[in-house]
Amino acid sequence: MHLYDLPLVFALVGLALYVVLGGADFGAGFWQLTAGRGRTGERIRDHAHQSVAAVWEANHVWLIFVLTVVWTAYPAAFGSIASTLSFALFIAAIGIIFRGTAYALRSGASGRRGRRTIDLLFGISSVLTPFALGAAVGGIASRRVPVGNAAGDLFSSWLNPTSIFVGLLAVVSGSYLAAVYLSADARRLGDDDLERRFRIRALGSGIVAGAMAVAGLFVIHHDAHPLYDGLVNGSGRPALVISAVAGVGTLGLVWARRFEAARYGAVIAVAAVVAGWALAQNPVFLPGLTVKQAAASHDVLVAVIVAVVAGGVILFPSLGVLFRLLLRGRLDHASEEGGLERPRGTEIDTRPVLMGRLAAALLLAGFGFLNVAEAGWAHAIGAACLLCFVATGFAAAVPLRS
Amino acid sequence: MLGTALAPVSQHYLDEARQMQALSFMVHIPLVCFGIAFPAMVLFAEWLYLRTGDDLYRTLARRWTRVMVALFAVGVVTGTILSFEMGLLWPDFTGTFGAVFGLGFAIEGFSFFLEAIFIGIYVYGWDRLSARWHFASGFPIVIAGMTGSLMVISVNGWMQHPSGFAMRSGQAVDVHPVDALFGNWFFWHELVHMYIAGYIVTGFLVAGAYAFARLRGRWGRYERTALAIPLTIAALASPAQVLVGDWAAREVAVAQPTKLAALEGVPKTTRGAPEHLLGWYTDGRVKYGLRIPKLLSFLAYHDPNARVQGLDAVPPDRRPPVNVVRVAFQLMVGIGTLLALLGVVFLAVRIRRRRLPESRWFYRALTLAGPLSLVALIAGWVTTEVGRQPWVVYQVMLTTQAVTGASGIPVGYATLVAVYALLAVAVAWVLRRLARAPLAHVAAQYENA
């Protein structure tokens, strides 16, 4: 592997994580959309909402990570992709707005009908967004995005057999992942009824996803032959085999109600598809543009790699904490666990006079350094003084027993 | 290397693309303010609860948490739209300079990640984590708000004052991204200005909501506390902002003299330039304005006879639209000054009499201060961004060279307007619902949660 490949590997890992984590959130929306009416439908929708509520924002950020890495490390490729696929990406963006809006709305909804309407909005956008993003990927995979500012066809680049197939696969695989995760969550909550319902959904959508993947090979055989070649005969084949084995194995695990293991099996099955696509297409990024040609200069690549590795050192432990809390049920809605110890009742003494004088001194110093002095270092001190003025002034002035 | 720059194209709907981008910023930036400042206020309320054991503070922190998470969700998606638009609307900008400035956004992505992760833990961890750990889980949110704005503004600072690369036949070469973003002194004033603005806007909006409640007769201990915390912060931050604003204007005078000339309506390069308050720029001068001799030279360079570069230093097609930036600038300064005055009035009463103001007029003004601070915030960004025009990268790339060649911009624009209108209605509805939830009911719900 070369230096110029590494940011793309990061982006693909990010994409795979987005597909298995964010994709499952979209899938939860799909099950809300198809939950049906009445009491049962409501329970399904609530369960789907509560399972994603704490994590969907974190899961969503993978998409932004992928975008920023690609536009930093492969700027010309990003410009070409975004301008040619602008329609598909715009539709995805609108779907993303509606998802966030629906989520915000749910925190204010009290009535059953209100929640149902909001879940409908969430569900529709949860189908729209992965479809549009998948269609965009299909456009790249079928080599319909040439280099240049909006150089490709604005419609057929994402409305073509391969794009439609990838879009549908994105929706179905997300639903499958969500059903597996939600079964596991229902098991943890001890809700047998929900567990049974999501197990059926997991089996059904798993079979549909598998059948679609097989049918999709015929589609790309006709529509995107180089991709087909790379997947079936080229370096993508191992990933294809792993995906198929993991997919079948996961169905078995779901059948046997071993949902925790099935979680990971499903993740491997879906992530392998992303890997297979990458391997099949390598080293071509866009037609006439290899990864090497698309890459930014050495310094930029090093900076991105350092930033991603350093960021990862902070990010992964934090994500670990979030998912640990989630999977152990510490963030569950109905959980009674947790510390509710009453804090000790201490009177607060903020020494208002002293703090007030300090604040006034800092304000004066800030004015002197920032507005009278000319040097850059003085401005730095001045700005710091003003921030400290706000902090000390707050300590002096905030009324605690008003 | 092939294809490190995309060729510019002609785009009939350049103005629509610019408006679409501006609209997206206008929607997102108030939410950024809440992202910067609100977690700190919520944590302060929680800290008060931990120190005193008084349930009032706990109720306050929990109710604010619900508002915080709703606004954060909307902020996440509107921020995502901005990163989409970087490519959808300005592919030649990202295509040519993504390597130079992209690092800032890549690092910002991690800040945003931490924010999203710990918001999840904080919001859903109430009552489920130990009191101490729950409180601690709020700190990464505050810190990420700080580092996130640092990163985004380092990119904007680079666009205003580009460095760290060389241009050769339309391509950015010899790129040093770390130097470009962080070796660039220009962004510091923008960062401090924006960060303080976050506290001002959040402080006045939240305090304004309770001021409105008071005018309608709701004025218990809960409302008084909920008003005092954000108001104290805003009241301190707004006078500080006036000083920071003066610093910012002087930095602009050095780095972007054309922008300063547009802000102040200076037609010709002059020594001892006067300051014009209000008025309208037409036929090469400011009409109907209040003229104060030599003040501009003094303010910008601390010398009443200093030379101020005029608009005539650049050809007409390289000048920003003077009245747009000028009006925006005066709006920001005017409102900022009024807010600072309001803050000083509050602090004077608070310190001299050890109580909250009692005049109805004060609460009327405070109700108005929230929306006004939003206007000042947006006007400030109009000043910065429109003042940079016609450049997307100051004196390096024109906005016309950055725009997408894709068709359908009017359709996209209209769709986005409709979607944002719905979003605004939705947010207003949620905030109303959250505000109306009766206190006792909320408290009881928390006990059972």
XYZ file of C-alpha atoms in Angstrom, chain B residues 2-449:
448
model
C -3.656 14.968 -13.386
C -6.831 16.682 -12.409
C -5.764 18.535 -9.302
C -7.797 21.474 -10.533
C -11.133 21.571 -12.293
C -11.765 24.045 -15.066
C -14.190 26.879 -14.247
C -17.548 26.773 -16.010
C -20.201 29.342 -16.739
C -23.096 29.197 -14.320
C -26.157 31.259 -15.070
C -27.414 31.029 -11.506
C -24.365 32.189 -9.588
C -26.376 34.557 -7.429
C -28.878 31.854 -6.563
C -26.033 29.536 -5.588
C -24.619 32.240 -3.335
C -27.990 32.922 -1.760
C -28.532 29.216 -1.209
C -25.211 28.987 0.599
C -25.959 32.123 2.591
C -29.369 30.770 3.580
C -27.801 27.559 4.818
C -25.339 29.528 6.934
C -28.090 31.715 8.338
C -30.014 28.659 9.432
C -27.011 26.888 10.894
C -25.156 29.668 12.708
C -27.700 30.331 15.477
C -27.610 26.605 16.209
C -23.817 26.784 16.380
C -24.200 29.443 19.059
C -26.311 27.082 21.112
C -23.761 24.347 20.526
C -21.001 26.586 21.853
C -22.705 28.116 24.847
C -25.703 26.109 25.984
C -23.851 23.028 27.296
C -21.831 25.286 29.596
C -25.035 26.831 30.988
C -26.651 23.426 31.468
C -23.549 22.163 33.234
C -23.503 25.221 35.452
C -27.077 24.523 36.515
C -26.175 20.903 37.165
C -23.154 21.990 39.194
C -25.411 24.177 41.321
C -27.609 21.166 41.952
C -24.650 19.019 42.925
C -23.401 21.698 45.288
C -26.688 22.656 46.914
C -28.885 19.606 46.480
C -31.675 21.976 45.490
C -34.111 20.249 43.129
C -34.852 23.504 41.376
C -31.459 23.479 39.695
C -31.895 19.873 38.710
C -35.237 20.595 37.081
C -33.654 23.538 35.309
C -30.709 21.503 34.020
C -33.004 18.706 32.855
C -35.398 21.000 31.040
C -32.536 22.813 29.350
C -31.032 19.456 28.410
C -34.159 18.631 26.428
C -33.910 21.918 24.567
C -30.206 21.370 24.030
C -30.655 17.953 22.462
C -33.463 19.107 20.180
C -31.389 22.029 18.926
C -28.301 19.859 18.635
C -30.165 17.433 16.392
C -31.169 20.267 14.100
C -27.640 21.666 14.223
C -26.189 18.307 13.196
C -28.283 18.090 10.067
C -27.999 21.721 9.013
C -24.240 21.438 9.488
C -24.234 18.348 7.292
C -25.986 20.346 4.588
C -23.118 22.824 4.661
C -20.535 20.121 4.095
C -22.633 18.775 1.218
C -22.916 22.235 -0.289
C -19.149 22.680 -0.308
C -19.124 20.116 -3.089
C -22.601 20.570 -4.542
C -22.296 24.313 -5.087
C -18.547 24.995 -5.176
C -16.831 21.921 -6.641
C -14.005 23.974 -8.148
C -13.313 25.517 -4.751
C -13.052 22.152 -2.983
C -11.461 20.627 -6.086
C -8.678 23.199 -6.169
C -8.179 23.993 -2.502
C -9.615 21.008 -0.637
C -6.062 19.892 0.013
C -5.198 23.256 1.559
C -8.116 23.823 3.918
C -9.689 20.374 4.190
C -7.563 19.384 7.157
C -9.438 21.900 9.309
C -12.759 20.263 8.545
C -11.289 16.787 8.976
C -10.192 17.700 12.509
C -13.477 19.489 13.110
C -15.128 16.197 12.239
C -13.511 14.658 15.301
C -14.692 17.496 17.543
C -18.137 16.993 16.174
C -17.849 13.265 16.809
C -16.959 13.831 20.448
C -19.818 16.278 20.793
C -22.281 13.780 19.330
C -20.975 10.907 21.461
C -21.053 12.788 24.741
C -24.366 14.477 24.015
C -25.719 10.953 23.674
C -24.173 9.925 26.985
C -25.135 13.140 28.786
C -28.710 13.327 27.589
C -29.569 9.675 28.053
C -27.394 9.264 31.103
C -29.460 11.487 33.437
C -30.328 9.333 36.461
C -28.623 6.348 34.926
C -25.028 7.327 35.495
C -23.660 8.321 38.853
C -24.044 12.028 39.538
C -20.330 12.646 39.244
C -19.837 10.745 35.989
C -22.861 12.351 34.471
C -21.547 15.789 35.279
C -18.124 14.833 33.907
C -19.653 13.583 30.656
C -20.749 17.142 29.934
C -17.246 18.566 29.771
C -16.203 16.993 26.465
C -19.266 18.672 24.926
C -18.098 22.105 26.045
C -14.515 21.454 24.954
C -15.564 20.035 21.585
C -17.695 23.124 21.001
C -14.566 25.182 21.493
C -12.233 23.096 19.309
C -14.893 22.654 16.652
C -15.350 26.382 16.226
C -11.579 26.790 16.245
C -11.283 24.431 13.274
C -14.130 25.835 11.211
C -12.978 29.387 11.771
C -9.381 28.518 10.900
C -10.764 27.561 7.476
C -12.698 30.795 7.216
C -9.632 32.736 8.333
C -7.693 31.041 5.554
C -10.331 32.026 2.995
C -10.076 35.624 4.185
C -6.301 35.666 4.372
C -4.962 32.777 2.285
C -1.475 31.396 2.757
C 0.365 28.081 2.840
C 0.321 27.322 -0.906
C 1.371 28.705 -4.278
C -0.704 29.018 -7.449
C 0.678 27.654 -10.706
C -1.520 27.649 -13.831
C -4.714 27.463 -11.831
C -3.521 24.734 -9.486
C -2.631 24.984 -5.838
C 0.886 23.637 -5.464
C 3.470 23.534 -2.696
C 0.694 23.045 -0.162
C 1.415 23.215 3.560
C -1.986 22.660 5.176
C -0.870 23.091 8.781
C 0.755 26.439 8.012
C -2.236 27.500 5.941
C -4.704 26.920 8.749
C -2.847 27.482 11.966
C 0.139 29.579 10.947
C -2.311 32.239 9.895
C -2.763 35.002 12.479
C -5.862 36.376 10.825
C -8.378 33.890 12.233
C -7.800 34.591 15.932
C -10.033 37.639 16.129
C -12.709 35.819 14.146
C -12.558 32.925 16.581
C -12.793 35.007 19.753
C -15.504 37.193 18.202
C -17.593 34.168 17.198
C -17.056 32.308 20.439
C -18.209 35.257 22.526
C -21.084 35.807 20.093
C -22.190 32.259 20.889
C -22.599 33.157 24.555
C -24.279 36.474 23.778
C -26.840 34.999 21.404
C -27.614 32.000 23.583
C -27.657 34.099 26.732
C -30.021 36.750 25.419
C -32.309 34.266 23.656
C -32.723 32.057 26.711
C -33.021 34.996 29.092
C -35.398 36.674 26.647
C -37.723 33.688 26.767
C -38.037 34.010 30.553
C -38.317 37.795 30.303
C -41.303 37.215 28.046
C -42.714 34.804 30.610
C -42.358 37.486 33.264
C -44.224 40.009 31.142
C -47.042 37.487 30.984
C -47.006 37.051 34.726
C -44.933 33.919 35.279
C -42.246 34.903 37.767
C -41.445 32.259 40.325
C -38.077 31.354 41.719
C -37.629 28.948 38.825
C -38.039 31.660 36.188
C -35.843 34.079 38.080
C -32.978 31.607 38.259
C -33.449 30.496 34.676
C -33.287 34.110 33.572
C -30.382 35.176 35.759
C -27.856 32.548 34.658
C -27.901 33.189 30.908
C -28.471 36.909 31.355
C -25.428 37.323 33.589
C -23.261 35.614 30.992
C -24.657 37.680 28.121
C -24.420 40.880 30.120
C -20.710 40.305 30.718
C -19.951 38.975 27.262
C -21.503 41.841 25.309
C -19.294 44.666 26.617
C -16.289 42.382 26.113
C -17.515 41.825 22.562
C -17.381 45.556 21.840
C -13.679 45.537 22.672
C -13.073 42.388 20.629
C -14.969 43.962 17.738
C -12.639 46.940 17.749
C -9.664 44.568 17.610
C -11.312 42.653 14.736
C -11.873 45.841 12.728
C -8.221 46.799 13.079
C -7.098 43.361 11.885
C -9.417 43.674 8.879
C -7.974 47.126 8.155
C -4.515 45.577 7.825
C -5.346 42.381 5.955
C -8.384 43.365 3.891
C -8.286 47.118 3.232
C -10.899 46.794 0.493
C -13.340 45.232 2.935
C -12.734 48.054 5.394
C -13.317 50.604 2.613
C -16.639 48.926 1.831
C -17.668 48.713 5.505
C -17.070 52.380 5.957
C -17.939 53.631 2.478
C -14.542 55.156 1.722
C -14.490 56.007 -2.004
C -10.928 57.350 -2.322
C -7.738 56.666 -0.432
C -7.535 59.451 2.173
C -5.496 60.587 5.113
C -7.474 61.432 8.206
C -10.562 59.566 6.979
C -13.871 60.430 8.672
C -16.314 57.918 10.140
C -19.904 57.913 8.878
C -22.655 56.683 11.132
C -25.754 55.444 9.282
C -26.403 56.857 5.805
C -26.389 55.248 2.373
C -23.458 54.905 -0.003
C -24.227 56.350 -3.432
C -22.320 58.186 -6.177
C -19.017 57.655 -4.410
C -20.008 59.076 -1.027
C -22.079 58.389 2.041
C -25.311 60.358 1.939
C -27.475 61.241 4.944
C -24.880 59.908 7.346
C -23.501 61.493 10.484
C -19.902 62.441 9.686
C -17.225 62.445 12.412
C -13.911 63.772 11.076
C -10.759 61.671 11.376
C -12.451 59.048 13.534
C -12.029 56.179 11.070
C -8.293 56.754 10.745
C -8.045 56.876 14.505
C -10.110 53.754 15.105
C -8.429 51.702 12.410
C -4.828 52.751 12.924
C -4.780 54.675 16.249
C -3.633 57.768 14.357
C -6.086 60.523 13.363
C -4.099 61.275 10.213
C -3.470 57.692 9.106
C -3.977 56.781 5.461
C -7.084 54.691 4.780
C -7.217 52.842 1.477
C -10.347 53.611 -0.555
C -12.458 51.544 -2.923
C -10.652 53.198 -5.841
C -7.591 51.053 -5.087
C -9.238 48.110 -6.863
C -11.184 48.004 -10.153
C -14.986 48.225 -9.821
C -15.506 44.519 -10.584
C -13.253 43.607 -7.646
C -15.244 45.557 -5.053
C -17.825 44.011 -2.735
C -21.393 45.382 -2.823
C -20.801 48.406 -0.608
C -24.249 49.029 0.816
C -24.909 45.378 1.686
C -21.770 45.120 3.789
C -22.072 48.627 5.123
C -25.625 48.195 6.345
C -24.794 44.778 7.788
C -21.764 46.177 9.578
C -23.655 49.113 11.029
C -26.471 46.812 12.129
C -24.015 44.558 13.923
C -22.200 47.426 15.609
C -25.411 49.237 16.490
C -27.146 46.225 17.971
C -23.953 45.107 19.677
C -23.663 48.485 21.379
C -27.292 48.390 22.515
C -26.834 44.884 23.893
C -23.716 45.988 25.739
C -25.679 48.890 27.247
C -28.441 46.548 28.335
C -25.816 44.315 29.876
C -24.247 47.199 31.768
C -27.666 48.276 33.092
C -28.280 44.763 34.350
C -24.851 44.470 35.940
C -25.216 47.877 37.612
C -28.535 46.909 39.213
C -27.235 43.489 40.090
C -24.079 44.781 41.787
C -25.458 47.953 43.390
C -28.743 46.543 44.659
C -27.997 42.796 44.754
C -31.202 41.959 42.937
C -32.676 41.652 39.448
C -34.039 44.751 37.675
C -37.713 45.394 38.292
C -38.712 47.773 35.522
C -41.134 46.409 32.956
C -39.141 48.234 30.312
C -36.055 46.255 31.146
C -37.913 43.000 30.499
C -39.437 44.346 27.301
C -35.956 45.276 26.095
C -34.664 41.879 27.124
C -37.400 40.083 25.216
C -36.298 42.012 22.151
C -32.588 41.482 22.818
C -32.694 37.791 21.893
C -33.951 38.205 18.336
C -31.807 41.324 17.924
C -28.687 39.434 18.914
C -29.537 36.924 16.174
C -29.802 39.773 13.679
C -26.422 41.101 14.816
C -24.903 37.639 14.506
C -26.119 37.158 10.959
C -25.208 40.725 10.015
C -21.709 40.041 11.316
C -21.332 37.039 9.039
C -22.743 39.006 6.100
C -20.086 41.623 6.816
C -17.332 39.015 6.807
C -18.490 36.893 3.901
C -20.052 39.412 1.517
C -17.240 41.807 2.365
C -14.833 39.250 0.897
C -16.671 39.168 -2.436
C -16.138 38.803 -5.332
C -13.478 36.452 -3.979
C -14.171 33.053 -2.489
C -10.482 32.831 -1.572
C -9.422 36.406 -1.023
C -7.465 37.655 -4.058
C -6.852 34.102 -5.268
C -10.095 32.599 -6.559
C -13.223 34.412 -7.652
C -16.601 33.077 -6.613
C -17.493 32.802 -10.313
C -14.555 30.413 -10.738
C -15.718 28.206 -7.888
C -19.339 27.607 -8.759
C -20.795 24.318 -9.976
C -21.702 23.723 -13.588
C -24.678 21.598 -12.591
C -28.104 22.799 -13.657
C -31.132 22.955 -11.458
C -29.849 25.423 -8.898
C -33.165 27.338 -8.820
C -35.015 24.078 -8.136
C -32.594 23.183 -5.379
C -32.827 26.670 -3.932
C -36.613 26.654 -3.891
C -36.657 23.187 -2.323
C -34.215 24.226 0.352
C -36.226 27.359 1.168
C -39.345 25.239 1.607
C -37.516 22.651 3.706
C -35.970 25.285 5.949
C -39.342 26.975 6.366
C -40.730 23.647 7.580
C -37.710 23.234 9.810
C -38.273 26.646 11.361
C -41.923 25.811 12.054
C -40.889 22.473 13.530
C -38.284 24.005 15.830
C -40.696 26.712 16.971
C -43.286 24.031 17.720
C -40.869 21.880 19.694
C -39.567 24.777 21.737
C -43.104 25.870 22.553
C -44.027 22.369 23.597
C -40.964 22.027 25.771
C -41.571 25.439 27.335
C -45.192 24.669 28.051
C -44.639 21.378 29.790
C -45.810 22.247 33.302
C -43.083 22.326 35.906
C -44.670 19.970 38.399
C -45.413 17.510 35.643
C -41.845 17.681 34.434
C -40.449 17.240 37.903
C -42.703 14.250 38.560
C -41.739 12.744 35.247
C -38.087 13.023 36.188
C -38.720 11.307 39.475
C -40.269 8.387 37.626
C -37.872 8.322 34.727
